[in-house]
Amino acid sequence: YAESTLRDTQAKDDAKALVGYGLAKYYNKRKDYAAAAEAGVLASDARRRSAGELDREALQARVDRMIETYTIDFFAEHRRLGLGTDQPVFIVGLPRSGTTLTEQILSAHPDLHGAGELPDLGRLAASLVTDEESALFQAAQRLAEQGDVASRELAKRYLKSLREGATKGRTRISDKSPLNFFQLALAALMFPNARVIHCTRHPRDNALSVWMENFNPDQQWSTDFDDLAFYRRQYLRLMQHWREALPLEILEMPYETTVADLEGQAKRMMDFLRVPWDARCLSFHKSERAVQTPSRWQVRQPIYTRSVERWRAYEPYLPTLVSAFEDDGDA
């Protein structure tokens, strides 16, 4: 039935996408990479027809404006805004870059809590601007114009959501909405003492994992490897700027290093979060906490390295996966 739906010219694109993504995972698990790639192509083509393509010009313009607006001087001028708490930890990166694994390790520590993917930072950003999508980059600018009282009120609203479900007295609480990298200027104005953990992964492994996932249709960049490469370049450009301009401390967490040296990376993370080492972080997969992301089944297992260099199995079947990332130094 699934195969016939995928090839049925009368079937709706949404149905084809749903079935195709499922089949791609099924064949991948059976190591039938040719069939998985074929199902993935049909699924992503169907999703692309219904969701549309990435507007590259708009994305690049948005990142340009953010880099121009949120300078070192901007943050120096507004350093008195927000709340002094250092409780929030923002785990950011591309989807499927190890953000869920990172939060599971963190939340296994008795002094820390993982709140999961919260929509609140994006919602607060949208509440500050009128024309939601095109003006989202202006959210921090608007908050700066509103001043001290508004910034503290907004920060309190965010903290209320962040602390829901956390045991009282947790030193730090993480929000692992990966695309919050777009809103780190707003986060810095609200919480100048917050910390950021930036998860990275090999570009082709990351792209393949995103491309095979049935993501929200809003993520139009996820259905095509050339778009994925473009999106990734813009995100890296923005993260490089944040490292130079933001007053927030940022820890880099490469996925490949984490799975190769769990204890070393977990200790680095605990040092960064200023909490004493606790060996329970190594047993993160025994945690009972709910995980609502595509990685939920993976973080219930001990650490494994089989997702590293996974793209090579698909190299013969997905030529654009290789060509799209040829300009990336780490490809």
CSV table of C-alpha atoms in Angstrom, one decimal:
chain,number,residue,atom,x,y,z
A,1,TYR,CA,0.0,0.0,0.0
A,2,ALA,CA,2.8,2.4,1.0
A,3,GLU,CA,4.7,1.9,-2.2
A,4,SER,CA,1.6,2.3,-4.4
A,5,THR,CA,0.7,5.6,-2.6
A,6,LEU,CA,4.1,6.9,-3.3
A,7,ARG,CA,3.8,6.2,-7.0
A,8,ASP,CA,0.1,7.0,-7.4
A,9,THR,CA,-0.3,10.1,-9.6
A,10,GLN,CA,-3.7,10.8,-8.1
A,11,ALA,CA,-2.4,10.7,-4.4
A,12,LYS,CA,-2.1,14.1,-2.6
A,13,ASP,CA,1.4,15.4,-2.1
A,14,ASP,CA,0.9,15.5,1.7
A,15,ALA,CA,0.1,11.8,1.7
A,16,LYS,CA,3.0,11.0,-0.6
A,17,ALA,CA,5.4,12.9,1.7
A,18,LEU,CA,4.1,11.2,4.8
A,19,VAL,CA,4.4,7.7,3.3
A,20,GLY,CA,7.7,8.5,1.6
A,21,TYR,CA,9.5,9.7,4.7
A,22,GLY,CA,8.3,6.6,6.5
A,23,LEU,CA,9.6,4.3,3.8
A,24,ALA,CA,12.9,6.1,3.6
A,25,LYS,CA,13.4,5.3,7.3
A,26,TYR,CA,12.3,1.8,6.9
A,27,TYR,CA,14.7,1.0,4.1
A,28,ASN,CA,17.5,2.9,5.8
A,29,LYS,CA,17.1,0.7,8.9
A,30,ARG,CA,17.3,-2.4,6.6
A,31,LYS,CA,20.4,-0.9,5.0
A,32,ASP,CA,18.7,-0.8,1.6
A,33,TYR,CA,20.2,2.6,0.8
A,34,ALA,CA,19.1,2.7,-2.8
A,35,ALA,CA,15.5,2.2,-1.9
A,36,ALA,CA,15.8,4.6,1.0
A,37,ALA,CA,17.2,7.3,-1.2
A,38,GLU,CA,14.5,6.8,-3.9
A,39,ALA,CA,11.7,7.0,-1.2
A,40,GLY,CA,13.4,10.1,0.2
A,41,VAL,CA,13.6,11.8,-3.2
A,42,LEU,CA,9.9,11.1,-3.9
A,43,ALA,CA,8.9,12.3,-0.3
A,44,SER,CA,11.0,15.5,-0.5
A,45,ASP,CA,9.7,16.3,-4.0
A,46,ALA,CA,6.1,15.9,-2.8
A,47,ARG,CA,6.8,18.1,0.3
A,48,ARG,CA,8.5,20.7,-1.9
A,49,ARG,CA,5.5,20.9,-4.3
A,50,SER,CA,3.1,21.5,-1.4
A,51,ALA,CA,5.4,23.7,0.9
A,52,GLY,CA,7.3,25.7,-1.7
A,53,GLU,CA,11.0,26.5,-2.0
A,54,LEU,CA,13.3,28.4,0.3
A,55,ASP,CA,13.4,32.2,-0.4
A,56,ARG,CA,17.2,32.5,-0.5
A,57,GLU,CA,17.3,36.2,-1.0
A,58,ALA,CA,15.0,36.9,2.0
A,59,LEU,CA,17.1,34.6,4.2
A,60,GLN,CA,20.4,36.2,3.2
A,61,ALA,CA,18.9,39.7,3.7
A,62,ARG,CA,17.6,38.8,7.1
A,63,VAL,CA,21.1,37.5,8.2
A,64,ASP,CA,22.7,40.6,6.7
A,65,ARG,CA,20.4,42.9,8.6
A,66,MET,CA,21.0,41.1,11.9
A,67,ILE,CA,24.8,41.3,11.5
A,68,GLU,CA,24.6,45.0,10.6
A,69,THR,CA,22.2,45.8,13.5
A,70,TYR,CA,23.5,43.7,16.4
A,71,THR,CA,27.0,44.8,16.9
A,72,ILE,CA,29.3,44.8,19.9
A,73,ASP,CA,28.4,48.5,20.4
A,74,PHE,CA,24.7,47.7,20.3
A,75,PHE,CA,25.0,45.2,23.2
A,76,ALA,CA,27.4,47.5,25.1
A,77,GLU,CA,24.8,50.3,24.8
A,78,HIS,CA,22.0,48.1,26.1
A,79,ARG,CA,23.9,46.0,28.7
A,80,ARG,CA,21.7,47.1,31.6
A,81,LEU,CA,18.5,45.5,30.2
A,82,GLY,CA,16.9,42.3,31.3
A,83,LEU,CA,17.4,40.1,34.4
A,84,GLY,CA,20.7,39.1,36.0
A,85,THR,CA,19.8,35.4,36.4
A,86,ASP,CA,22.2,32.9,34.7
A,87,GLN,CA,19.6,30.1,34.8
A,88,PRO,CA,18.7,29.9,31.1
A,89,VAL,CA,20.9,27.8,28.8
A,90,PHE,CA,20.1,28.0,25.0
A,91,ILE,CA,21.0,24.9,23.1
A,92,VAL,CA,21.1,25.9,19.4
A,93,GLY,CA,22.2,24.6,16.0
A,94,LEU,CA,20.7,23.0,12.9
A,95,PRO,CA,18.0,20.4,13.6
A,96,ARG,CA,19.6,16.9,13.8
A,97,SER,CA,22.9,18.3,14.9
A,98,GLY,CA,22.9,16.6,18.4
A,99,THR,CA,20.8,19.1,20.3
A,100,THR,CA,18.6,16.4,21.9
A,101,LEU,CA,21.6,14.3,22.9
A,102,THR,CA,23.2,17.3,24.4
A,103,GLU,CA,20.1,18.2,26.4
A,104,GLN,CA,19.7,14.6,27.6
A,105,ILE,CA,23.3,14.6,29.0
A,106,LEU,CA,22.7,17.9,30.7
A,107,SER,CA,19.4,16.9,32.2
A,108,ALA,CA,20.8,13.7,33.7
A,109,HIS,CA,22.7,16.0,36.1
A,110,PRO,CA,20.7,16.5,39.4
A,111,ASP,CA,21.4,20.3,39.4
A,112,LEU,CA,20.2,20.8,35.9
A,113,HIS,CA,16.9,20.5,34.0
A,114,GLY,CA,16.1,20.2,30.3
A,115,ALA,CA,12.9,22.0,29.3
A,116,GLY,CA,12.9,20.6,25.7
A,117,GLU,CA,12.0,22.6,22.7
A,118,LEU,CA,10.1,25.7,23.9
A,119,PRO,CA,8.3,28.0,21.4
A,120,ASP,CA,8.5,30.9,23.8
A,121,LEU,CA,11.5,32.9,22.5
A,122,GLY,CA,10.1,32.9,19.0
A,123,ARG,CA,6.7,33.8,20.2
A,124,LEU,CA,8.0,36.7,22.3
A,125,ALA,CA,10.0,37.9,19.3
A,126,ALA,CA,6.8,37.8,17.2
A,127,SER,CA,5.0,39.8,19.8
A,128,LEU,CA,7.5,42.6,19.6
A,129,VAL,CA,7.1,43.2,15.8
A,130,THR,CA,4.2,43.7,13.5
A,131,ASP,CA,5.0,42.0,10.2
A,132,GLU,CA,5.9,38.6,11.8
A,133,GLU,CA,8.3,36.8,9.4
A,134,SER,CA,10.1,39.6,7.5
A,135,ALA,CA,10.6,41.7,10.6
A,136,LEU,CA,11.5,39.0,13.2
A,137,PHE,CA,15.1,40.1,13.0
A,138,GLN,CA,14.0,43.4,14.5
A,139,ALA,CA,12.6,42.0,17.7
A,140,ALA,CA,15.7,42.7,19.9
A,141,GLN,CA,15.9,46.2,18.4
A,142,ARG,CA,12.3,46.8,19.4
A,143,LEU,CA,12.9,45.6,22.9
A,144,ALA,CA,16.0,47.8,23.2
A,145,GLU,CA,13.8,50.8,22.2
A,146,GLN,CA,11.2,49.9,24.9
A,147,GLY,CA,13.8,49.9,27.6
A,148,ASP,CA,14.5,48.4,31.1
A,149,VAL,CA,11.0,47.7,32.4
A,150,ALA,CA,9.8,46.0,29.2
A,151,SER,CA,12.9,43.9,28.9
A,152,ARG,CA,12.5,42.6,32.5
A,153,GLU,CA,8.8,41.9,32.0
A,154,LEU,CA,9.5,39.9,28.8
A,155,ALA,CA,12.3,38.0,30.6
A,156,LYS,CA,10.0,37.2,33.5
A,157,ARG,CA,7.4,35.8,31.0
A,158,TYR,CA,10.0,33.6,29.4
A,159,LEU,CA,11.4,32.4,32.8
A,160,LYS,CA,7.9,31.3,33.9
A,161,SER,CA,7.6,29.0,30.9
A,162,LEU,CA,11.2,27.8,31.2
A,163,ARG,CA,10.7,26.8,34.9
A,164,GLU,CA,7.5,24.9,34.3
A,165,GLY,CA,8.1,21.3,35.1
A,166,ALA,CA,11.5,21.9,36.7
A,167,THR,CA,12.2,20.9,40.3
A,168,LYS,CA,12.7,24.0,42.4
A,169,GLY,CA,16.4,25.0,42.9
A,170,ARG,CA,17.8,23.7,39.6
A,171,THR,CA,20.9,25.8,38.9
A,172,ARG,CA,20.3,25.9,35.2
A,173,ILE,CA,17.5,25.0,32.8
A,174,SER,CA,18.0,24.5,29.1
A,175,ASP,CA,15.8,25.4,26.1
A,176,LYS,CA,16.8,23.3,23.1
A,177,SER,CA,14.8,24.9,20.3
A,178,PRO,CA,17.6,24.6,17.6
A,179,LEU,CA,16.6,27.6,15.5
A,180,ASN,CA,16.8,30.0,18.5
A,181,PHE,CA,20.1,30.9,16.9
A,182,PHE,CA,18.0,33.5,15.0
A,183,GLN,CA,16.9,35.0,18.4
A,184,LEU,CA,20.1,35.1,20.4
A,185,ALA,CA,20.2,38.9,20.3
A,186,LEU,CA,16.8,39.0,22.0
A,187,ALA,CA,18.0,36.3,24.5
A,188,ALA,CA,21.1,38.4,25.3
A,189,LEU,CA,19.0,41.5,26.0
A,190,MET,CA,16.7,39.5,28.3
A,191,PHE,CA,19.4,37.4,30.0
A,192,PRO,CA,22.9,38.9,29.6
A,193,ASN,CA,24.3,36.2,31.9
A,194,ALA,CA,22.7,33.2,30.0
A,195,ARG,CA,24.8,30.6,28.3
A,196,VAL,CA,24.7,29.2,24.8
A,197,ILE,CA,25.6,25.6,23.8
A,198,HIS,CA,26.1,25.4,20.0
A,199,CYS,CA,25.7,21.9,18.5
A,200,THR,CA,27.4,21.2,15.2
A,201,ARG,CA,27.7,18.2,13.0
A,202,HIS,CA,29.4,17.2,9.7
A,203,PRO,CA,27.5,19.0,7.0
A,204,ARG,CA,26.6,16.0,4.8
A,205,ASP,CA,25.5,13.8,7.8
A,206,ASN,CA,23.5,16.7,9.2
A,207,ALA,CA,21.9,17.5,5.8
A,208,LEU,CA,21.0,13.8,5.1
A,209,SER,CA,19.4,13.5,8.5
A,210,VAL,CA,17.3,16.7,8.0
A,211,TRP,CA,16.4,15.7,4.5
A,212,MET,CA,15.1,12.3,5.6
A,213,GLU,CA,13.0,13.7,8.4
A,214,ASN,CA,9.3,14.7,8.0
A,215,PHE,CA,9.7,18.2,9.3
A,216,ASN,CA,7.2,21.0,9.5
A,217,PRO,CA,6.4,22.3,6.0
A,218,ASP,CA,7.5,25.8,7.2
A,219,GLN,CA,11.1,24.5,7.0
A,220,GLN,CA,11.2,24.9,3.2
A,221,TRP,CA,15.0,24.7,3.2
A,222,SER,CA,14.9,21.0,4.4
A,223,THR,CA,13.7,19.4,1.1
A,224,ASP,CA,16.6,20.1,-1.2
A,225,PHE,CA,20.4,19.6,-0.6
A,226,ASP,CA,21.4,22.9,-2.4
A,227,ASP,CA,18.9,24.8,-0.2
A,228,LEU,CA,20.2,23.0,2.9
A,229,ALA,CA,23.8,24.0,2.0
A,230,PHE,CA,22.7,27.6,1.4
A,231,TYR,CA,20.7,27.7,4.7
A,232,ARG,CA,23.7,26.2,6.5
A,233,ARG,CA,26.1,28.8,5.2
A,234,GLN,CA,23.8,31.6,6.4
A,235,TYR,CA,23.4,30.1,9.8
A,236,LEU,CA,27.2,29.6,10.1
A,237,ARG,CA,27.7,33.3,9.1
A,238,LEU,CA,25.3,34.4,11.8
A,239,MET,CA,26.8,32.1,14.5
A,240,GLN,CA,30.3,33.5,13.6
A,241,HIS,CA,28.9,37.0,14.1
A,242,TRP,CA,27.3,36.0,17.5
A,243,ARG,CA,30.7,34.6,18.7
A,244,GLU,CA,32.2,38.0,18.0
A,245,ALA,CA,29.4,40.3,19.1
A,246,LEU,CA,27.2,38.7,21.8
A,247,PRO,CA,28.0,39.2,25.5
A,248,LEU,CA,26.9,35.6,26.1
A,249,GLU,CA,29.4,32.7,26.6
A,250,ILE,CA,29.1,30.1,23.9
A,251,LEU,CA,30.3,26.5,24.1
A,252,GLU,CA,30.9,24.5,20.8
A,253,MET,CA,29.7,20.9,20.9
A,254,PRO,CA,30.6,18.9,17.8
A,255,TYR,CA,28.4,15.8,17.6
A,256,GLU,CA,31.3,13.6,16.4
A,257,THR,CA,33.4,14.6,19.4
A,258,THR,CA,30.6,13.9,21.8
A,259,VAL,CA,29.9,10.4,20.5
A,260,ALA,CA,33.6,9.6,20.4
A,261,ASP,CA,34.4,11.0,23.9
A,262,LEU,CA,31.2,11.2,25.9
A,263,GLU,CA,32.9,11.7,29.3
A,264,GLY,CA,35.3,14.3,28.0
A,265,GLN,CA,32.6,16.3,26.3
A,266,ALA,CA,30.1,15.9,29.3
A,267,LYS,CA,32.8,17.2,31.6
A,268,ARG,CA,33.5,20.2,29.3
A,269,MET,CA,29.8,21.0,29.4
A,270,MET,CA,29.5,20.8,33.2
A,271,ASP,CA,32.6,23.0,33.6
A,272,PHE,CA,31.0,25.5,31.2
A,273,LEU,CA,27.7,25.4,33.2
A,274,ARG,CA,29.7,25.8,36.5
A,275,VAL,CA,28.3,22.7,38.1
A,276,PRO,CA,30.3,19.8,39.8
A,277,TRP,CA,30.8,16.7,37.7
A,278,ASP,CA,28.3,13.9,38.2
A,279,ALA,CA,28.7,10.5,36.6
A,280,ARG,CA,24.9,10.2,36.0
A,281,CYS,CA,25.5,12.3,32.9
A,282,LEU,CA,27.0,9.3,31.3
A,283,SER,CA,23.8,7.3,31.9
A,284,PHE,CA,21.6,9.9,30.1
A,285,HIS,CA,19.8,7.1,28.2
A,286,LYS,CA,18.3,5.8,31.4
A,287,SER,CA,16.5,9.1,32.0
A,288,GLU,CA,12.7,8.9,32.2
A,289,ARG,CA,12.2,12.5,30.9
A,290,ALA,CA,9.9,12.9,27.9
A,291,VAL,CA,11.6,13.7,24.6
A,292,GLN,CA,9.4,15.1,21.9
A,293,THR,CA,11.8,15.4,19.0
A,294,PRO,CA,12.7,13.1,16.0
A,295,SER,CA,15.7,11.9,18.1
A,296,ARG,CA,13.6,10.5,20.9
A,297,TRP,CA,14.4,6.8,20.2
A,298,GLN,CA,18.1,7.4,19.8
A,299,VAL,CA,18.6,9.1,23.2
A,300,ARG,CA,17.0,6.1,24.9
A,301,GLN,CA,20.2,4.1,23.9
A,302,PRO,CA,23.7,4.3,25.1
A,303,ILE,CA,26.0,6.5,23.0
A,304,TYR,CA,26.8,5.1,19.5
A,305,THR,CA,28.8,6.2,16.5
A,306,ARG,CA,26.9,4.7,13.6
A,307,SER,CA,25.4,8.0,12.5
A,308,VAL,CA,29.0,9.4,11.9
A,309,GLU,CA,29.9,9.3,8.2
A,310,ARG,CA,26.4,7.9,7.4
A,311,TRP,CA,26.3,10.0,4.3
A,312,ARG,CA,28.9,7.8,2.5
A,313,ALA,CA,26.3,5.0,2.2
A,314,TYR,CA,24.1,7.4,0.2
A,315,GLU,CA,26.9,8.9,-2.0
A,316,PRO,CA,26.1,6.6,-5.0
A,317,TYR,CA,22.4,7.4,-4.9
A,318,LEU,CA,22.2,11.1,-3.9
A,319,PRO,CA,24.8,13.0,-6.0
A,320,THR,CA,23.6,16.5,-4.9
A,321,LEU,CA,24.2,15.5,-1.3
A,322,VAL,CA,27.9,15.4,-2.3
A,323,SER,CA,28.1,18.3,-4.7
A,324,ALA,CA,26.0,20.8,-2.6
A,325,PHE,CA,28.6,20.7,0.2
A,326,GLU,CA,31.8,20.7,-1.9
A,327,ASP,CA,32.6,24.3,-0.9
A,328,ASP,CA,32.3,23.5,2.8
A,329,GLY,CA,35.8,23.2,4.4
A,330,ASP,CA,34.7,20.5,6.8
A,331,ALA,CA,32.8,18.4,4.1
